[in-house]
Tab-separated table of C-alpha atoms in Angstrom:
chain	number	residue	atom	x	y	z
A	261	UNK	CA	-61.974	1.574	128.812
A	262	UNK	CA	-58.682	0.619	130.311
A	263	UNK	CA	-58.205	-2.856	131.816
A	264	UNK	CA	-55.936	-3.842	134.642
A	265	UNK	CA	-53.102	-6.269	133.774
A	266	UNK	CA	-51.997	-8.798	136.406
A	267	UNK	CA	-49.536	-7.176	138.867
A	268	UNK	CA	-45.930	-7.913	138.161
A	269	UNK	CA	-43.760	-9.309	140.926
A	270	UNK	CA	-40.123	-8.588	140.059
A	271	UNK	CA	-37.470	-10.564	141.778
A	272	UNK	CA	-34.436	-9.119	143.472
A	273	UNK	CA	-33.788	-5.893	145.337
A	274	UNK	CA	-34.276	-2.460	143.794
A	275	UNK	CA	-31.379	-0.893	141.925
A	276	UNK	CA	-29.567	2.161	143.372
A	277	UNK	CA	-31.472	5.444	143.154
A	278	UNK	CA	-30.529	7.529	140.092
A	279	UNK	CA	-31.485	10.950	138.765
A	280	UNK	CA	-34.053	10.370	136.025
A	281	UNK	CA	-32.731	10.771	132.452
A	282	UNK	CA	-35.260	13.536	131.683
A	283	UNK	CA	-34.240	14.201	128.103
A	284	UNK	CA	-35.261	10.636	127.200
A	285	UNK	CA	-38.684	10.707	128.892
A	286	UNK	CA	-41.753	12.393	127.331
A	287	UNK	CA	-44.011	12.171	130.372
A	288	UNK	CA	-42.106	12.508	133.633
A	289	UNK	CA	-45.069	12.984	136.012
A	290	UNK	CA	-48.485	11.354	136.047
A	291	UNK	CA	-50.879	13.044	138.530
A	292	UNK	CA	-53.905	10.966	139.327
A	293	UNK	CA	-57.105	12.578	140.585
A	294	UNK	CA	-59.370	9.822	141.988
A	295	UNK	CA	-63.046	10.837	141.935
A	296	UNK	CA	-66.438	9.491	142.929
A	297	UNK	CA	-69.537	11.544	142.134
A	298	UNK	CA	-67.605	14.791	141.811
A	299	UNK	CA	-69.346	16.349	138.703
A	300	UNK	CA	-69.367	19.799	140.275
A	301	UNK	CA	-65.724	19.939	141.450
A	302	UNK	CA	-63.989	17.909	138.760
A	303	UNK	CA	-63.693	20.452	135.953
A	304	UNK	CA	-62.405	23.423	137.976
A	305	UNK	CA	-59.962	21.118	139.771
A	306	UNK	CA	-58.490	19.691	136.571
A	307	UNK	CA	-58.301	23.021	134.739
A	308	UNK	CA	-56.643	24.689	137.733
A	309	UNK	CA	-54.187	21.803	138.088
A	310	UNK	CA	-53.440	21.829	134.385
A	311	UNK	CA	-52.839	25.578	134.355
A	312	UNK	CA	-50.458	25.225	137.344
A	313	UNK	CA	-48.467	22.447	135.883
A	314	UNK	CA	-48.197	24.150	132.476
A	315	UNK	CA	-46.880	27.251	134.131
A	316	UNK	CA	-44.494	25.771	136.799
A	317	UNK	CA	-43.595	22.165	135.973
A	318	UNK	CA	-40.504	22.046	133.643
A	319	UNK	CA	-41.073	18.520	132.262
A	320	UNK	CA	-43.749	16.574	130.463
A	321	UNK	CA	-46.818	15.705	132.574
A	322	UNK	CA	-50.135	13.967	132.429
A	323	UNK	CA	-53.290	14.372	134.524
A	324	UNK	CA	-55.300	11.154	134.917
A	325	UNK	CA	-58.858	11.283	136.112
A	326	UNK	CA	-59.643	7.957	137.839
A	327	UNK	CA	-63.412	7.697	138.021
A	328	UNK	CA	-64.225	4.860	140.388
A	329	UNK	CA	-67.830	3.891	139.700
A	330	UNK	CA	-69.414	7.340	139.856
A	331	UNK	CA	-73.203	7.366	139.390
A	332	UNK	CA	-73.709	11.094	138.546
A	333	UNK	CA	-72.396	13.106	135.637
A	334	UNK	CA	-68.751	12.651	136.575
A	335	UNK	CA	-67.918	10.255	133.592
A	336	UNK	CA	-69.254	12.793	131.101
A	337	UNK	CA	-67.278	15.635	132.594
A	338	UNK	CA	-64.126	13.462	132.622
A	339	UNK	CA	-64.671	12.409	129.037
A	340	UNK	CA	-65.100	16.043	127.900
A	341	UNK	CA	-61.895	17.143	129.664
A	342	UNK	CA	-60.099	14.141	128.054
A	343	UNK	CA	-61.182	15.434	124.613
A	344	UNK	CA	-60.388	19.093	125.226
A	345	UNK	CA	-57.013	18.923	126.958
A	346	UNK	CA	-54.149	16.905	125.450
A	347	UNK	CA	-52.467	16.224	128.844
A	348	UNK	CA	-55.667	14.891	130.444
A	349	UNK	CA	-56.679	11.199	130.355
A	350	UNK	CA	-59.926	9.752	131.760
A	351	UNK	CA	-60.103	6.239	133.196
A	352	UNK	CA	-63.310	4.579	134.241
A	353	UNK	CA	-63.416	1.827	136.917
A	354	UNK	CA	-66.554	-0.053	137.736
A	355	UNK	CA	-65.722	-0.588	141.414
A	356	UNK	CA	-65.391	2.029	144.207
A	357	UNK	CA	-62.306	2.577	146.265
A	358	UNK	CA	-59.590	5.228	146.158
A	359	UNK	CA	-56.901	2.648	146.727
A	360	UNK	CA	-58.237	0.490	143.912
A	361	UNK	CA	-58.266	3.527	141.593
A	362	UNK	CA	-54.673	4.465	142.431
A	363	UNK	CA	-53.367	0.912	142.128
A	364	UNK	CA	-55.032	0.496	138.737
A	365	UNK	CA	-53.793	3.779	137.192
A	366	UNK	CA	-50.342	3.637	138.742
A	367	UNK	CA	-49.819	0.065	137.602
A	368	UNK	CA	-50.692	0.996	134.048
A	369	UNK	CA	-48.735	4.245	133.875
A	370	UNK	CA	-45.309	4.368	132.274
A	371	UNK	CA	-44.368	7.638	133.913
A	372	UNK	CA	-41.331	7.385	136.221
A	373	UNK	CA	-42.982	9.607	138.849
A	374	UNK	CA	-46.560	8.965	139.972
A	375	UNK	CA	-48.548	11.261	142.200
A	376	UNK	CA	-52.139	11.815	143.305
A	377	UNK	CA	-54.181	14.610	144.904
A	378	UNK	CA	-57.754	14.925	146.104
A	379	UNK	CA	-60.256	16.628	143.743
A	380	UNK	CA	-61.057	19.372	146.264
A	381	UNK	CA	-57.448	20.694	145.956
A	382	UNK	CA	-57.316	21.352	149.709
A	383	UNK	CA	-53.505	21.337	149.382
A	384	UNK	CA	-51.798	24.399	147.952
A	385	UNK	CA	-50.419	23.425	144.569
A	386	UNK	CA	-47.167	25.316	145.171
A	387	UNK	CA	-46.108	22.191	147.165
A	388	UNK	CA	-46.391	19.931	144.104
A	389	UNK	CA	-42.959	20.597	142.658
A	390	UNK	CA	-41.159	20.267	146.044
A	391	UNK	CA	-43.129	17.006	146.481
A	392	UNK	CA	-41.843	15.339	143.295
A	393	UNK	CA	-38.365	16.956	143.022
A	394	UNK	CA	-36.661	14.478	145.425
A	395	UNK	CA	-38.093	11.604	143.389
A	396	UNK	CA	-36.851	13.041	140.106
A	397	UNK	CA	-33.396	13.648	141.592
A	398	UNK	CA	-33.177	10.126	142.955
A	399	UNK	CA	-32.905	11.218	146.565
A	400	UNK	CA	-36.137	9.632	147.769
A	401	UNK	CA	-38.558	6.815	146.944
A	402	UNK	CA	-41.870	8.295	148.176
A	403	UNK	CA	-43.009	11.759	149.100
A	404	UNK	CA	-45.946	12.887	151.199
A	405	UNK	CA	-47.548	16.174	152.063
A	406	UNK	CA	-47.721	16.753	155.805
A	407	UNK	CA	-50.363	18.791	157.589
A	408	UNK	CA	-48.835	17.913	160.962
A	409	UNK	CA	-45.371	19.347	160.285
A	410	UNK	CA	-44.522	22.412	162.399
A	411	UNK	CA	-44.236	24.627	159.395
A	412	UNK	CA	-47.460	23.502	157.762
A	413	UNK	CA	-50.435	25.885	157.774
A	414	UNK	CA	-53.766	24.183	158.198
A	415	UNK	CA	-57.380	25.411	158.374
A	416	UNK	CA	-59.811	22.766	159.570
A	417	UNK	CA	-62.290	22.033	162.332
A	418	UNK	CA	-61.433	20.552	165.696
A	419	UNK	CA	-63.147	17.270	164.958
A	420	UNK	CA	-60.949	16.456	161.944
A	421	UNK	CA	-57.921	17.754	163.713
A	422	UNK	CA	-58.511	15.405	166.644
A	423	UNK	CA	-59.174	12.408	164.416
A	424	UNK	CA	-56.116	13.009	162.267
A	425	UNK	CA	-53.702	13.429	165.164
A	426	UNK	CA	-55.245	10.505	167.094
A	427	UNK	CA	-54.919	8.226	164.030
A	428	UNK	CA	-51.248	9.121	163.557
A	429	UNK	CA	-50.556	8.502	167.277
A	430	UNK	CA	-52.112	5.054	166.899
A	431	UNK	CA	-49.827	4.356	163.917
A	432	UNK	CA	-46.784	5.420	165.876
A	433	UNK	CA	-47.733	3.283	168.844
A	434	UNK	CA	-48.908	0.146	167.059
A	435	UNK	CA	-46.827	0.012	163.867
A	436	UNK	CA	-43.875	2.187	164.944
A	437	UNK	CA	-44.531	4.561	162.036
A	438	UNK	CA	-42.247	7.529	161.885
A	439	UNK	CA	-43.931	9.537	159.095
A	440	UNK	CA	-46.073	12.347	160.402
A	441	UNK	CA	-49.255	12.368	158.232
A	442	UNK	CA	-50.581	9.181	156.733
A	443	UNK	CA	-53.781	10.405	155.077
A	444	UNK	CA	-53.085	13.783	153.524
A	445	UNK	CA	-54.353	13.470	149.921
A	446	UNK	CA	-51.107	14.617	148.450
A	447	UNK	CA	-48.502	11.896	147.726
A	448	UNK	CA	-45.971	10.725	145.125
A	449	UNK	CA	-43.985	7.604	144.464
A	450	UNK	CA	-41.267	6.587	141.955
A	451	UNK	CA	-42.559	4.244	139.279
A	452	UNK	CA	-39.961	1.526	139.913
A	453	UNK	CA	-40.888	1.491	143.598
A	454	UNK	CA	-44.624	1.381	142.810
A	455	UNK	CA	-44.070	-1.619	140.504
A	456	UNK	CA	-42.803	-3.629	143.480
A	457	UNK	CA	-44.748	-2.086	146.334
A	458	UNK	CA	-48.291	-2.013	144.953
A	459	UNK	CA	-48.715	-5.777	144.719
A	460	UNK	CA	-48.065	-5.991	148.462
A	461	UNK	CA	-50.709	-3.394	149.366
A	462	UNK	CA	-53.936	-5.194	150.131
A	463	UNK	CA	-56.368	-2.384	150.876
A	464	UNK	CA	-58.420	-0.815	148.125
A	465	UNK	CA	-60.035	2.002	150.153
A	466	UNK	CA	-58.841	4.835	152.372
A	467	UNK	CA	-56.294	2.664	154.252
A	468	UNK	CA	-54.337	2.245	150.997
A	469	UNK	CA	-52.113	5.260	151.768
A	470	UNK	CA	-51.253	4.093	155.253
A	471	UNK	CA	-50.451	0.534	154.230
A	472	UNK	CA	-48.284	1.700	151.403
A	473	UNK	CA	-46.285	4.021	153.682
A	474	UNK	CA	-45.902	1.492	156.493
A	475	UNK	CA	-44.592	-1.186	154.187
A	476	UNK	CA	-42.241	1.244	152.410
A	477	UNK	CA	-40.847	2.466	155.715
A	478	UNK	CA	-40.375	-1.037	157.088
A	479	UNK	CA	-38.506	-1.937	153.964
A	480	UNK	CA	-36.067	0.888	154.504
A	481	UNK	CA	-37.291	3.146	151.583
A	482	UNK	CA	-36.801	6.866	151.971
A	483	UNK	CA	-39.951	8.906	152.527
A	484	UNK	CA	-39.607	12.665	151.925
A	485	UNK	CA	-42.128	14.945	153.760
A	486	UNK	CA	-43.223	18.320	152.482
A	487	UNK	CA	-45.010	20.771	154.856
A	488	UNK	CA	-48.167	21.943	153.123
A	489	UNK	CA	-50.743	24.710	153.332
A	490	UNK	CA	-54.095	22.941	153.612
A	491	UNK	CA	-57.683	24.180	153.893
A	492	UNK	CA	-60.385	21.730	154.872
A	493	UNK	CA	-63.232	21.124	152.399
A	494	UNK	CA	-66.432	21.622	154.360
A	495	UNK	CA	-68.358	19.620	151.702
A	496	UNK	CA	-66.257	16.498	151.981
A	497	UNK	CA	-68.293	13.300	151.726
A	498	UNK	CA	-65.818	11.137	153.663
A	499	UNK	CA	-67.613	9.149	156.430
A	500	UNK	CA	-65.206	9.648	159.388
A	501	UNK	CA	-66.550	6.900	161.656
A	502	UNK	CA	-66.709	4.188	159.026
A	503	UNK	CA	-63.343	5.187	157.606
A	504	UNK	CA	-61.752	5.144	161.067
A	505	UNK	CA	-63.084	1.637	161.737
A	506	UNK	CA	-61.751	0.349	158.426
A	507	UNK	CA	-58.425	1.948	159.174
A	508	UNK	CA	-58.162	0.280	162.558
A	509	UNK	CA	-58.920	-3.149	160.911
A	510	UNK	CA	-56.155	-2.385	158.442
A	511	UNK	CA	-53.700	-1.522	161.224
A	512	UNK	CA	-54.399	-4.879	162.843
A	513	UNK	CA	-53.991	-6.782	159.565
A	514	UNK	CA	-50.744	-5.077	158.569
A	515	UNK	CA	-49.343	-5.360	162.121
A	516	UNK	CA	-50.038	-9.105	162.073
A	517	UNK	CA	-48.445	-9.535	158.674
A	518	UNK	CA	-45.331	-7.665	159.765
A	519	UNK	CA	-45.086	-9.599	162.998
A	520	UNK	CA	-45.283	-12.971	161.285
A	521	UNK	CA	-42.858	-12.005	158.459
A	522	UNK	CA	-45.503	-12.673	155.806
A	523	UNK	CA	-44.276	-9.862	153.523
A	524	UNK	CA	-41.216	-10.176	151.234
A	525	UNK	CA	-40.017	-6.680	152.027
A	526	UNK	CA	-36.479	-7.554	150.968
A	527	UNK	CA	-37.362	-6.953	147.334
A	528	UNK	CA	-37.894	-3.270	148.210
A	529	UNK	CA	-34.389	-2.856	149.630
A	530	UNK	CA	-32.019	-0.349	148.169
A	531	UNK	CA	-28.142	-0.611	148.016
A	532	UNK	CA	-26.271	1.538	150.491
A	533	UNK	CA	-25.689	4.500	148.169
A	534	UNK	CA	-25.748	5.632	144.585
A	535	UNK	CA	-21.911	5.827	144.345
A	536	UNK	CA	-20.583	2.605	142.808
A	537	UNK	CA	-17.838	2.661	145.417
A	538	UNK	CA	-20.439	2.095	148.113
A	539	UNK	CA	-21.199	-1.343	146.592
A	540	UNK	CA	-17.539	-2.272	146.281
A	541	UNK	CA	-16.593	-1.772	149.970
A	542	UNK	CA	-15.183	-4.893	151.511
A	543	UNK	CA	-14.868	-5.865	155.174
A	544	UNK	CA	-17.861	-3.752	156.254
A	545	UNK	CA	-20.592	-5.947	157.860
A	546	UNK	CA	-23.934	-5.208	156.263
A	547	UNK	CA	-26.474	-3.684	158.648
A	548	UNK	CA	-24.186	-3.816	161.647
A	549	UNK	CA	-25.377	-0.485	163.153
A	550	UNK	CA	-29.028	-1.456	162.783
A	551	UNK	CA	-28.403	-4.879	164.233
A	552	UNK	CA	-26.560	-3.381	167.274
A	553	UNK	CA	-29.510	-1.103	167.949
A	554	UNK	CA	-31.967	-3.942	167.669
A	555	UNK	CA	-29.838	-6.296	169.722
A	556	UNK	CA	-29.429	-3.742	172.472
A	557	UNK	CA	-33.174	-3.000	172.576
A	558	UNK	CA	-34.006	-6.731	172.786
A	559	UNK	CA	-31.201	-7.245	175.298
A	560	UNK	CA	-32.442	-4.491	177.542
A	561	UNK	CA	-35.948	-6.004	177.641
A	562	UNK	CA	-34.521	-9.443	178.100
A	563	UNK	CA	-32.419	-8.300	181.027
A	564	UNK	CA	-35.386	-6.730	182.746
A	565	UNK	CA	-37.344	-9.928	182.199
A	566	UNK	CA	-34.388	-11.992	183.520
A	567	UNK	CA	-34.024	-9.868	186.623
A	568	UNK	CA	-37.757	-9.974	187.370
A	569	UNK	CA	-37.826	-13.730	186.965
A	570	UNK	CA	-34.706	-14.216	189.069
A	571	UNK	CA	-36.216	-12.116	191.865
A	572	UNK	CA	-39.398	-14.151	191.672
A	573	UNK	CA	-37.708	-17.558	191.615
A	574	UNK	CA	-35.332	-16.518	194.354
A	575	UNK	CA	-38.214	-16.304	196.795
A	576	UNK	CA	-38.626	-20.095	196.684
A	577	UNK	CA	-35.352	-21.590	195.513
A	578	UNK	CA	-31.600	-21.016	195.819
A	579	UNK	CA	-29.591	-18.533	193.727
A	580	UNK	CA	-28.150	-21.098	191.276
A	581	UNK	CA	-31.497	-22.731	190.338
A	582	UNK	CA	-33.200	-19.284	190.265
A	583	UNK	CA	-30.506	-17.965	187.914
A	584	UNK	CA	-30.675	-21.047	185.622
A	585	UNK	CA	-34.475	-20.904	185.354
A	586	UNK	CA	-34.608	-17.162	184.781
A	587	UNK	CA	-31.912	-17.239	182.213
A	588	UNK	CA	-33.466	-20.181	180.335
A	589	UNK	CA	-36.868	-18.515	179.934
A	590	UNK	CA	-35.417	-15.077	179.049
A	591	UNK	CA	-32.973	-16.750	176.584
A	592	UNK	CA	-35.831	-18.461	174.649
A	593	UNK	CA	-37.576	-15.105	174.276
A	594	UNK	CA	-34.313	-13.363	173.467
A	595	UNK	CA	-33.466	-15.776	170.664
A	596	UNK	CA	-36.927	-15.525	169.148
A	597	UNK	CA	-36.922	-11.719	169.285
A	598	UNK	CA	-33.401	-11.395	167.890
A	599	UNK	CA	-34.156	-13.891	165.106
A	600	UNK	CA	-36.987	-11.775	163.820
A	601	UNK	CA	-36.264	-8.218	164.813
A	602	UNK	CA	-32.482	-7.944	164.852
A	603	UNK	CA	-31.333	-10.331	162.090
A	604	UNK	CA	-34.467	-10.274	159.979
A	605	UNK	CA	-34.921	-14.078	159.692
A	606	UNK	CA	-38.540	-14.709	158.753
A	607	UNK	CA	-40.770	-17.802	158.714
A	608	UNK	CA	-40.554	-21.047	160.668
A	609	UNK	CA	-37.755	-22.643	158.665
A	610	UNK	CA	-34.845	-23.598	160.961
A	611	UNK	CA	-36.564	-22.001	163.960
A	612	UNK	CA	-35.950	-25.103	166.066
A	613	UNK	CA	-32.287	-25.235	165.105
A	614	UNK	CA	-31.907	-21.522	165.912
A	615	UNK	CA	-33.438	-22.084	169.359
A	616	UNK	CA	-31.046	-25.000	169.906
A	617	UNK	CA	-28.042	-22.845	168.981
A	618	UNK	CA	-29.490	-20.117	171.162
A	619	UNK	CA	-29.511	-22.586	174.083
A	620	UNK	CA	-25.830	-23.274	173.487
A	621	UNK	CA	-25.263	-19.540	173.717
A	622	UNK	CA	-27.444	-19.556	176.823
A	623	UNK	CA	-25.179	-22.305	178.328
A	624	UNK	CA	-22.176	-20.108	177.872
A	625	UNK	CA	-23.988	-17.252	179.530
A	626	UNK	CA	-25.005	-19.617	182.313
A	627	UNK	CA	-21.428	-20.571	182.894
A	628	UNK	CA	-20.411	-16.909	183.131
A	629	UNK	CA	-23.227	-15.909	185.474
A	630	UNK	CA	-23.101	-19.042	187.592
A	631	UNK	CA	-19.369	-18.819	187.861
A	632	UNK	CA	-19.701	-15.202	189.012
A	633	UNK	CA	-22.245	-16.234	191.711
A	634	UNK	CA	-19.959	-19.006	192.855
A	635	UNK	CA	-16.995	-16.711	193.041
A	636	UNK	CA	-19.070	-14.176	194.943
A	637	UNK	CA	-20.260	-16.793	197.416
A	638	UNK	CA	-16.694	-18.091	197.921
A	639	UNK	CA	-15.428	-14.555	198.545
A	640	UNK	CA	-18.065	-13.238	200.900
A	641	UNK	CA	-19.845	-16.279	202.309
A	642	UNK	CA	-23.346	-14.812	202.538
A	643	UNK	CA	-23.722	-11.931	200.044
A	644	UNK	CA	-26.851	-9.669	200.107
A	645	UNK	CA	-29.475	-9.860	197.410
A	646	UNK	CA	-28.415	-6.443	196.067
A	647	UNK	CA	-24.831	-7.639	195.756
A	648	UNK	CA	-25.944	-10.737	193.910
A	649	UNK	CA	-27.909	-8.571	191.418
A	650	UNK	CA	-24.954	-6.267	190.853
A	651	UNK	CA	-22.623	-9.166	190.094
A	652	UNK	CA	-25.177	-10.730	187.782
A	653	UNK	CA	-25.630	-7.487	185.856
A	654	UNK	CA	-21.852	-7.277	185.313
A	655	UNK	CA	-21.687	-10.856	184.226
A	656	UNK	CA	-24.625	-10.400	181.911
A	657	UNK	CA	-22.971	-7.471	180.219
A	658	UNK	CA	-19.978	-9.679	179.342
A	659	UNK	CA	-22.292	-12.465	178.242
A	660	UNK	CA	-24.278	-9.994	176.112
A	661	UNK	CA	-21.252	-9.014	174.044
A	662	UNK	CA	-20.345	-12.630	173.485
A	663	UNK	CA	-23.975	-13.465	172.698
A	664	UNK	CA	-24.136	-10.835	169.926
A	665	UNK	CA	-20.938	-12.060	168.354
A	666	UNK	CA	-22.127	-15.689	168.389
A	667	UNK	CA	-25.568	-14.730	167.114
A	668	UNK	CA	-24.124	-12.791	164.185
A	669	UNK	CA	-21.336	-15.179	163.219
A	670	UNK	CA	-22.905	-18.590	164.060
A	671	UNK	CA	-26.610	-18.607	164.782
A	672	UNK	CA	-27.738	-16.065	162.150
A	673	UNK	CA	-24.841	-15.739	159.715
A	674	UNK	CA	-25.247	-13.262	156.818
A	675	UNK	CA	-25.480	-15.950	154.181
A	676	UNK	CA	-28.332	-17.579	156.058
A	677	UNK	CA	-30.200	-14.310	156.309
A	678	UNK	CA	-29.830	-13.756	152.588
A	679	UNK	CA	-31.152	-17.251	152.017
A	680	UNK	CA	-34.169	-16.694	154.307
A	681	UNK	CA	-34.896	-13.327	152.679
A	682	UNK	CA	-34.508	-14.529	149.083
A	683	UNK	CA	-37.663	-13.434	147.246
A	684	UNK	CA	-40.056	-15.973	145.973
A	685	UNK	CA	-42.682	-15.190	143.406
A	686	UNK	CA	-45.466	-16.789	145.454
A	687	UNK	CA	-44.779	-14.632	148.536
A	688	UNK	CA	-47.028	-11.747	147.461
A	689	UNK	CA	-49.872	-13.988	146.375
A	690	UNK	CA	-49.659	-15.965	149.604
A	691	UNK	CA	-49.894	-12.816	151.647
A	692	UNK	CA	-52.846	-11.543	149.595
A	693	UNK	CA	-54.751	-14.789	150.111
A	694	UNK	CA	-53.972	-14.966	153.829
A	695	UNK	CA	-55.281	-11.418	154.454
A	696	UNK	CA	-58.492	-11.533	152.583
């Protein structure tokens, strides 16, 4: 029986992606088949998978049967296959949970590419080599089979189709997920990524896949999608309602952790490229494009909030007081949102100082906008409300450019973001304790 060692928590970001040195690796791919009470399907699945890999996969491979607490004859079937086929290994776990089985086997495996597939082999095995090839080449960090891609061919009932598409819409709306199919039982991950990512994944059941993908995507890892041919297994024992409820609980838990910055996702970051010259470039601000996009999105929402507040306050007070009150409230929200979403500063450390610096930036914006209102009043005497709004929009555009430059250079300088994002060994354990 194999035992699970304590998860390792490496420090520092991931190295650049590289093509695997295949001539130095005996077992390149470890395919895990998690099973629970599958004595009828296990042997034909493993023998078919072994025959396919022997015929089509050009490198060394292993098939690992992860039996998670089966109560039928599955352990005996797995042990017999382990004895009869050199490339097959059987592992017995005494607790249920697909996520638990995958975490255990993947954590113990020394193969540089790790994959898994469901025992029913609903996915056409011809997609296996395209699934793992981008991981072997160093192009991608994870790979998933997608039943929702346009070129995928899927045979399944309307009930499962509705549940699958609804679930993925929920992920897109609540966690901003961009991958198309979270729960297709056909995925792969590079071993160096799994070593860092798995300790952050809390779920041990069906939500394991989704949590792993969401965290990987938020950390900026590259996820490759392969359209698959997929035929539904009519004898599947998955309890749809219970699984859906557990998944929704997982969505809430992960969303809360991401919103509060409880996860040290920086240790999953990759350098810009695999060319050494990419890491020697000087004078190029790191993450500038992403920060501009985030800042513009936050700024657009802040501007709408500001204009709504100004219009509301203007009903009872003069333009200068209405402008100051609206700008103050929107500035507090703007600083908090940019701190977390645009510049990636997590936790409460220096939050008060950042807000104080943000208020200084606000004061500069107040001078610009108030000065514009004063100039308008001096020029026209009694301007219309629409004219006031037009002038304020123009003044806010100028203030926005200045605000971004001050935020980036003074409020959230790059050295401070690196300090805030520096990995600490206790971060993963703290997150695990807080989400249990």
